[in-house]
Amino acid sequence: MAQYLHLLRDNRNYRLLWLGATASYLGDWFNLIASATLIARLTDSGTAISTLFLARFLPIFLFSPIAGVLADRYNRRAIMVLSDLLRALVVLGFLLIRQPSQIWLLYLLTVSQFTLSALFTPARTAVFASVVAPRDLVTANALDSLTWSTMLAVGAMLGGLVAALFGGTTAFIVDALTFLLSAWLISRIALPARLAAVTHGGWLAFRQGLAYLRGAPLILALSLVKGGGSLIWGAVNVLEITYAESIFPLGGSSAGTLGIIYTISGLGTGVGPLFMRRWLGDAPARARWAIVLGFGLLSAGLFILGTAPTLLLFGLGTLVRTLGSGTLWVFSASLLQRIVPDTVRGRVFAFEFAVLTLTQSLSIYWAGLAQDSLGLDVRQTTILTAWAGLGVFVAWGLFFLRTRGRALLAPPPA
């Protein structure tokens, strides 16, 4: 925790970037709760809720390639500020939805909001290496992961409370205000002059970024790490709800159990990378070992979840799992931020984000399909997912052993 506090205290630019993300994460959960509540009130349809999630995921996958080009071509700070301002305006549009015949507008606004999110995220991730020293990248990414997990629990709880007490209108207004706050904070970040606008080389097409990745197989592998992990943890995010409702409810309710799960998840994703860094250090070769261990912990945690007879052991499995997922997330991101040239960084992170979104969507779909159509219960689904995780762990371990003597760096595209 001291490392987090020192980073926030000593690095003004990162502090502003982090505060903006915290506000934005909080607003995202307010929006999700309010949108789901609005759909349930207007349609009473499970398919309508599924369509909402599709409207949130699909734009990110489709528009990430364009976002990567923009992040490498234009001023990244300006892209983030403009995305936040436009998202605030879009979110206020949800206030116009009053009756079932307007449900199409909800989906249109959701697609618009997450198209803008697809523009924001690669630019923000690419800026990391401009405002954080290489020695602090693991700590900065770990704090980001911890913040996201914390906002998952806090934002979902507050969003539900605000929507219940004051209605969805208030929740949408709060979401818009968080985007305005984020825009103001990010606008105050001072980027180095040479990185304020990446314009050299003309319009660099996304396919050139793909060509760069093809010529740098180790960097390509690193950009697929989060996608490989989300094949596993995407399903778990759905399965946890079933465990909380049907197997380990506290006081007849899933709320308390989910609160415990999310708290442990925040601890694991926040502490795990720092422990790995203290143990293995920051050298790129050691960081690749951390990724191998991360995949192993992720699959081991799932095996514990699928066989845990008590909530205590389920909590242990959650801790092991999130130690692994946090390690994967933080070390792959920090390595890429450290070694990918600035001229192509936006496109690399856009590719990574698109793959992550695709594999997470497939994993979530698998979790529902296995239980609803294949006749598997939640434990059987978890164990099968754990075996898939073990397969990814073995594949990455073999790849690492074959390439551990090779340099990570590759020249930027011409």
C-alpha positions as semicolon CSV with decimal commas, in nm:
position;residue;x (nm);y (nm);z (nm)
1;M;0,000;0,000;0,000
2;A;0,290;0,238;0,070
3;Q;0,405;0,203;-0,291
4;Y;0,062;0,311;-0,413
5;L;0,060;0,614;-0,183
6;H;0,410;0,721;-0,285
7;L;0,321;0,696;-0,655
8;L;0,004;0,902;-0,612
9;R;0,179;1,160;-0,397
10;D;0,493;1,203;-0,607
11;N;0,357;1,174;-0,963
12;R;0,102;1,450;-1,033
13;N;0,029;1,338;-1,390
14;Y;-0,041;0,980;-1,288
15;R;-0,251;1,103;-0,994
16;L;-0,474;1,300;-1,232
17;L;-0,500;1,003;-1,470
18;W;-0,589;0,772;-1,181
19;L;-0,850;1,007;-1,032
20;G;-1,013;1,041;-1,373
21;A;-1,028;0,664;-1,411
22;T;-1,173;0,623;-1,061
23;A;-1,454;0,866;-1,141
24;S;-1,517;0,701;-1,476
25;Y;-1,524;0,347;-1,331
26;L;-1,773;0,458;-1,068
27;G;-1,996;0,611;-1,334
28;D;-1,980;0,297;-1,549
29;W;-2,136;0,090;-1,272
30;F;-2,402;0,353;-1,205
31;N;-2,489;0,338;-1,574
32;L;-2,504;-0,042;-1,589
33;I;-2,735;-0,069;-1,290
34;A;-2,960;0,211;-1,415
35;S;-2,972;0,072;-1,772
36;A;-3,052;-0,282;-1,658
37;T;-3,321;-0,150;-1,423
38;L;-3,473;0,061;-1,700
39;I;-3,483;-0,232;-1,942
40;A;-3,639;-0,460;-1,680
41;R;-3,908;-0,199;-1,610
42;L;-3,990;-0,134;-1,976
43;T;-3,967;-0,483;-2,126
44;D;-3,951;-0,757;-1,856
45;S;-3,737;-0,952;-2,104
46;G;-3,424;-1,155;-2,042
47;T;-3,327;-1,123;-2,408
48;A;-3,342;-0,745;-2,375
49;I;-3,086;-0,760;-2,092
50;S;-2,859;-0,983;-2,302
51;T;-2,887;-0,735;-2,588
52;L;-2,773;-0,460;-2,351
53;F;-2,447;-0,645;-2,280
54;L;-2,400;-0,709;-2,652
55;A;-2,445;-0,336;-2,715
56;R;-2,172;-0,268;-2,457
57;F;-1,919;-0,524;-2,585
58;L;-1,959;-0,523;-2,965
59;P;-1,863;-0,157;-3,031
60;I;-1,541;-0,201;-2,834
61;F;-1,443;-0,498;-3,050
62;L;-1,541;-0,333;-3,379
63;F;-1,399;0,015;-3,322
64;S;-1,076;-0,067;-3,139
65;P;-0,875;-0,087;-3,465
66;I;-0,983;0,266;-3,558
67;A;-0,916;0,382;-3,203
68;G;-0,561;0,252;-3,219
69;V;-0,487;0,448;-3,535
70;L;-0,631;0,765;-3,383
71;A;-0,431;0,717;-3,062
72;D;-0,108;0,702;-3,266
73;R;-0,204;0,982;-3,505
74;Y;-0,350;1,250;-3,279
75;N;-0,305;1,405;-2,935
76;R;-0,393;1,131;-2,687
77;R;-0,492;1,367;-2,410
78;A;-0,732;1,546;-2,646
79;I;-0,885;1,213;-2,752
80;M;-0,949;1,118;-2,388
81;V;-1,100;1,457;-2,298
82;L;-1,323;1,465;-2,606
83;S;-1,437;1,106;-2,543
84;D;-1,532;1,193;-2,185
85;L;-1,723;1,507;-2,288
86;L;-1,915;1,323;-2,559
87;R;-1,992;1,033;-2,325
88;A;-2,137;1,277;-2,073
89;L;-2,367;1,412;-2,345
90;V;-2,465;1,063;-2,462
91;V;-2,545;0,945;-2,109
92;L;-2,783;1,239;-2,059
93;G;-2,973;1,108;-2,362
94;F;-3,088;0,813;-2,148
95;L;-3,315;1,061;-1,967
96;L;-3,532;1,079;-2,282
97;I;-3,632;0,712;-2,260
98;R;-3,977;0,683;-2,105
99;Q;-4,169;0,396;-2,269
100;P;-4,115;0,051;-2,426
101;S;-4,134;0,187;-2,782
102;Q;-3,814;0,385;-2,713
103;I;-3,603;0,085;-2,615
104;W;-3,420;0,114;-2,949
105;L;-3,290;0,451;-2,830
106;L;-3,138;0,289;-2,520
107;Y;-2,944;0,046;-2,736
108;L;-2,836;0,321;-2,976
109;L;-2,711;0,537;-2,689
110;T;-2,531;0,239;-2,533
111;V;-2,356;0,162;-2,862
112;S;-2,257;0,529;-2,892
113;Q;-2,125;0,540;-2,535
114;F;-1,908;0,232;-2,573
115;T;-1,784;0,334;-2,916
116;L;-1,644;0,640;-2,741
117;S;-1,505;0,412;-2,468
118;A;-1,326;0,217;-2,741
119;L;-1,158;0,544;-2,843
120;F;-1,069;0,636;-2,484
121;T;-0,909;0,317;-2,356
122;P;-0,618;0,265;-2,604
123;A;-0,525;0,632;-2,573
124;R;-0,522;0,611;-2,193
125;T;-0,318;0,289;-2,185
126;A;-0,069;0,431;-2,435
127;V;-0,026;0,745;-2,221
128;F;0,076;0,536;-1,919
129;A;0,434;0,499;-2,034
130;S;0,452;0,875;-2,091
131;V;0,361;0,970;-1,735
132;V;0,497;0,676;-1,531
133;A;0,865;0,584;-1,498
134;P;0,953;0,227;-1,609
135;R;1,037;0,128;-1,250
136;D;0,680;0,225;-1,142
137;L;0,479;0,066;-1,425
138;V;0,400;-0,252;-1,231
139;T;0,282;-0,050;-0,930
140;A;0,075;0,184;-1,148
141;N;-0,095;-0,100;-1,334
142;A;-0,154;-0,288;-1,007
143;L;-0,323;0,020;-0,860
144;D;-0,537;0,046;-1,174
145;S;-0,642;-0,316;-1,137
146;L;-0,719;-0,270;-0,767
147;T;-0,919;0,046;-0,843
148;W;-1,129;-0,131;-1,106
149;S;-1,208;-0,416;-0,864
150;T;-1,293;-0,173;-0,585
151;M;-1,521;0,032;-0,810
152;L;-1,690;-0,292;-0,917
153;A;-1,802;-0,351;-0,561
154;V;-1,854;0,009;-0,451
155;G;-1,999;0,135;-0,779
156;A;-2,244;-0,153;-0,817
157;M;-2,360;-0,112;-0,458
158;L;-2,396;0,267;-0,477
159;G;-2,552;0,250;-0,822
160;G;-2,817;0,009;-0,701
161;L;-2,879;0,219;-0,390
162;V;-2,912;0,545;-0,584
163;A;-3,137;0,386;-0,847
164;A;-3,358;0,234;-0,575
165;L;-3,386;0,551;-0,364
166;F;-3,387;0,824;-0,627
167;G;-3,461;0,646;-0,955
168;G;-3,262;0,578;-1,270
169;T;-3,273;0,946;-1,369
170;T;-3,041;1,039;-1,084
171;A;-2,805;0,750;-1,163
172;F;-2,770;0,867;-1,525
173;I;-2,703;1,224;-1,414
174;V;-2,433;1,102;-1,172
175;D;-2,276;0,901;-1,456
176;A;-2,264;1,212;-1,677
177;L;-2,104;1,413;-1,397
178;T;-1,832;1,150;-1,351
179;F;-1,737;1,182;-1,718
180;L;-1,718;1,561;-1,686
181;L;-1,498;1,524;-1,379
182;S;-1,274;1,279;-1,561
183;A;-1,243;1,516;-1,859
184;W;-1,141;1,805;-1,632
185;L;-0,880;1,598;-1,448
186;I;-0,726;1,455;-1,765
187;S;-0,715;1,800;-1,930
188;R;-0,471;1,906;-1,655
189;I;-0,217;1,633;-1,735
190;A;0,109;1,769;-1,875
191;L;0,248;1,533;-2,137
192;P;0,609;1,565;-2,254
193;A;0,626;1,797;-2,554
194;R;0,746;1,527;-2,791
195;L;0,449;1,308;-2,698
196;A;0,175;1,570;-2,685
197;A;0,076;1,477;-3,039
198;V;0,205;1,174;-3,228
199;T;0,198;1,294;-3,587
200;H;0,521;1,173;-3,746
201;G;0,488;0,918;-4,024
202;G;0,155;1,040;-4,159
203;W;-0,161;0,832;-4,134
204;L;-0,042;0,498;-4,007
205;A;-0,302;0,235;-4,090
206;F;-0,401;-0,029;-3,839
207;R;-0,273;-0,299;-4,071
208;Q;0,076;-0,160;-4,024
209;G;0,031;-0,221;-3,653
210;L;-0,065;-0,580;-3,730
211;A;0,241;-0,610;-3,952
212;Y;0,452;-0,487;-3,663
213;L;0,303;-0,756;-3,436
214;R;0,365;-1,025;-3,697
215;G;0,730;-0,921;-3,703
216;A;0,752;-0,924;-3,323
217;P;0,605;-1,259;-3,212
218;L;0,696;-1,213;-2,847
219;I;0,515;-0,880;-2,831
220;L;0,222;-1,039;-3,014
221;A;0,215;-1,310;-2,748
222;L;0,214;-1,047;-2,472
223;S;-0,075;-0,866;-2,640
224;L;-0,273;-1,192;-2,629
225;V;-0,213;-1,258;-2,257
226;K;-0,521;-1,069;-2,134
227;G;-0,731;-1,233;-2,405
228;G;-0,614;-1,576;-2,293
229;G;-0,688;-1,491;-1,931
230;S;-1,033;-1,350;-2,008
231;L;-1,129;-1,679;-2,171
232;I;-1,121;-1,805;-1,813
233;W;-1,217;-1,517;-1,585
234;G;-1,503;-1,397;-1,809
235;A;-1,698;-1,713;-1,728
236;V;-1,613;-1,690;-1,359
237;N;-1,766;-1,343;-1,332
238;V;-2,098;-1,499;-1,436
239;L;-2,061;-1,821;-1,236
240;E;-1,990;-1,631;-0,912
241;I;-2,345;-1,497;-0,917
242;T;-2,485;-1,851;-0,929
243;Y;-2,259;-1,961;-0,643
244;A;-2,373;-1,664;-0,435
245;E;-2,742;-1,721;-0,506
246;S;-2,767;-2,100;-0,496
247;I;-2,477;-2,250;-0,300
248;F;-2,333;-1,997;-0,053
249;P;-2,606;-1,739;0,021
250;L;-2,569;-1,553;0,350
251;G;-2,894;-1,490;0,530
252;G;-3,089;-1,617;0,234
253;S;-2,944;-1,349;0,006
254;S;-2,663;-1,336;-0,250
255;A;-2,571;-0,975;-0,172
256;G;-2,352;-1,052;0,130
257;T;-2,172;-1,334;-0,048
258;L;-2,103;-1,122;-0,353
259;G;-1,970;-0,848;-0,129
260;I;-1,722;-1,093;0,023
261;I;-1,623;-1,227;-0,319
262;Y;-1,564;-0,878;-0,461
263;T;-1,366;-0,773;-0,154
264;I;-1,138;-1,075;-0,184
265;S;-1,108;-1,010;-0,559
266;G;-0,993;-0,655;-0,494
267;L;-0,735;-0,782;-0,245
268;G;-0,602;-1,045;-0,484
269;T;-0,578;-0,820;-0,789
270;G;-0,414;-0,544;-0,585
271;V;-0,169;-0,739;-0,372
272;G;-0,080;-1,020;-0,613
273;P;0,120;-0,813;-0,864
274;L;0,310;-0,631;-0,587
275;F;0,403;-0,964;-0,428
276;M;0,517;-1,097;-0,765
277;R;0,722;-0,786;-0,828
278;R;0,891;-0,810;-0,488
279;W;0,963;-1,178;-0,547
280;L;1,068;-1,174;-0,915
281;G;1,172;-0,813;-0,977
282;D;1,113;-0,597;-1,286
283;A;1,342;-0,755;-1,546
284;P;1,148;-0,851;-1,865
285;A;1,254;-1,218;-1,843
286;R;1,132;-1,239;-1,482
287;A;0,810;-1,063;-1,579
288;R;0,746;-1,335;-1,836
289;W;0,786;-1,590;-1,558
290;A;0,527;-1,395;-1,359
291;I;0,282;-1,437;-1,648
292;V;0,341;-1,813;-1,649
293;L;0,271;-1,825;-1,275
294;G;-0,033;-1,604;-1,325
295;F;-0,192;-1,853;-1,563
296;G;-0,111;-2,136;-1,321
297;L;-0,269;-1,954;-1,025
298;L;-0,574;-1,867;-1,232
299;S;-0,645;-2,229;-1,325
300;A;-0,560;-2,358;-0,974
301;G;-0,803;-2,109;-0,824
302;L;-1,080;-2,233;-1,051
303;F;-1,022;-2,594;-0,947
304;I;-1,060;-2,482;-0,584
305;L;-1,380;-2,291;-0,668
306;G;-1,533;-2,590;-0,843
307;T;-1,473;-2,826;-0,550
308;A;-1,502;-2,592;-0,247
309;P;-1,749;-2,733;0,012
310;T;-1,759;-2,412;0,217
311;L;-1,761;-2,038;0,158
312;L;-1,425;-2,017;0,338
313;L;-1,258;-2,243;0,083
314;F;-1,444;-2,069;-0,198
315;G;-1,292;-1,744;-0,071
316;L;-0,948;-1,906;-0,079
317;G;-1,007;-2,014;-0,440
318;T;-1,115;-1,659;-0,525
319;L;-0,796;-1,521;-0,369
320;V;-0,575;-1,765;-0,565
321;R;-0,766;-1,697;-0,887
322;T;-0,741;-1,319;-0,857
323;L;-0,374;-1,334;-0,759
324;G;-0,332;-1,501;-1,098
325;S;-0,559;-1,272;-1,300
326;G;-0,412;-0,959;-1,141
327;T;-0,061;-1,079;-1,217
328;L;-0,152;-1,150;-1,580
329;W;-0,316;-0,811;-1,624
330;V;-0,046;-0,602;-1,460
331;F;0,270;-0,769;-1,590
332;S;0,150;-0,800;-1,950
333;A;0,041;-0,433;-1,952
334;S;0,359;-0,304;-1,788
335;L;0,581;-0,505;-2,023
336;L;0,400;-0,376;-2,331
337;Q;0,408;-0,016;-2,205
338;R;0,778;-0,052;-2,142
339;I;0,891;-0,205;-2,471
340;V;0,643;-0,109;-2,745
341;P;0,759;0,199;-2,943
342;D;0,546;0,509;-2,892
343;T;0,469;0,537;-3,264
344;V;0,273;0,210;-3,262
345;R;0,169;0,184;-2,898
346;G;-0,193;0,293;-2,951
347;R;-0,256;0,029;-3,215
348;V;-0,095;-0,248;-3,012
349;F;-0,316;-0,169;-2,712
350;A;-0,621;-0,135;-2,935
351;F;-0,552;-0,484;-3,071
352;E;-0,506;-0,615;-2,716
353;F;-0,833;-0,452;-2,605
354;A;-1,027;-0,592;-2,902
355;V;-0,903;-0,947;-2,838
356;L;-0,980;-0,911;-2,467
357;T;-1,336;-0,801;-2,541
358;L;-1,392;-1,084;-2,790
359;T;-1,262;-1,362;-2,566
360;Q;-1,445;-1,228;-2,261
361;S;-1,771;-1,224;-2,459
362;L;-1,712;-1,583;-2,571
363;S;-1,636;-1,688;-2,214
364;I;-1,950;-1,523;-2,078
365;Y;-2,155;-1,690;-2,353
366;W;-2,001;-2,027;-2,262
367;A;-2,094;-1,986;-1,896
368;G;-2,459;-1,933;-1,985
369;L;-2,468;-2,199;-2,257
370;A;-2,313;-2,468;-2,037
371;Q;-2,574;-2,422;-1,765
372;D;-2,881;-2,350;-1,978
373;S;-2,834;-2,573;-2,284
374;L;-2,571;-2,836;-2,203
375;G;-2,720;-2,948;-1,872
376;L;-2,411;-2,874;-1,666
377;D;-2,438;-2,740;-1,313
378;V;-2,227;-2,451;-1,189
379;R;-1,955;-2,673;-1,040
380;Q;-1,918;-2,881;-1,356
381;T;-1,898;-2,565;-1,564
382;T;-1,631;-2,425;-1,333
383;I;-1,419;-2,741;-1,351
384;L;-1,435;-2,750;-1,732
385;T;-1,333;-2,385;-1,738
386;A;-1,045;-2,470;-1,503
387;W;-0,923;-2,740;-1,744
388;A;-0,932;-2,482;-2,024
389;G;-0,726;-2,253;-1,802
390;L;-0,476;-2,532;-1,743
391;G;-0,446;-2,573;-2,120
392;V;-0,369;-2,202;-2,163
393;F;-0,114;-2,226;-1,881
394;V;0,065;-2,517;-2,050
395;A;0,059;-2,345;-2,389
396;W;0,208;-2,022;-2,254
397;G;0,466;-2,213;-2,048
398;L;0,585;-2,406;-2,354
399;F;0,597;-2,089;-2,561
400;F;0,800;-1,914;-2,293
401;L;1,047;-2,201;-2,265
402;R;1,098;-2,197;-2,644
403;T;1,149;-1,820;-2,662
404;R;1,306;-1,729;-2,328
405;G;1,642;-1,650;-2,486
406;R;1,501;-1,409;-2,744
407;A;1,488;-1,033;-2,710
408;L;1,145;-0,874;-2,676
409;L;1,214;-0,559;-2,873
410;A;1,140;-0,516;-3,241
411;P;1,190;-0,208;-3,461
412;P;0,884;0,015;-3,514
413;P;0,705;0,000;-3,849
414;A;0,843;0,213;-4,125
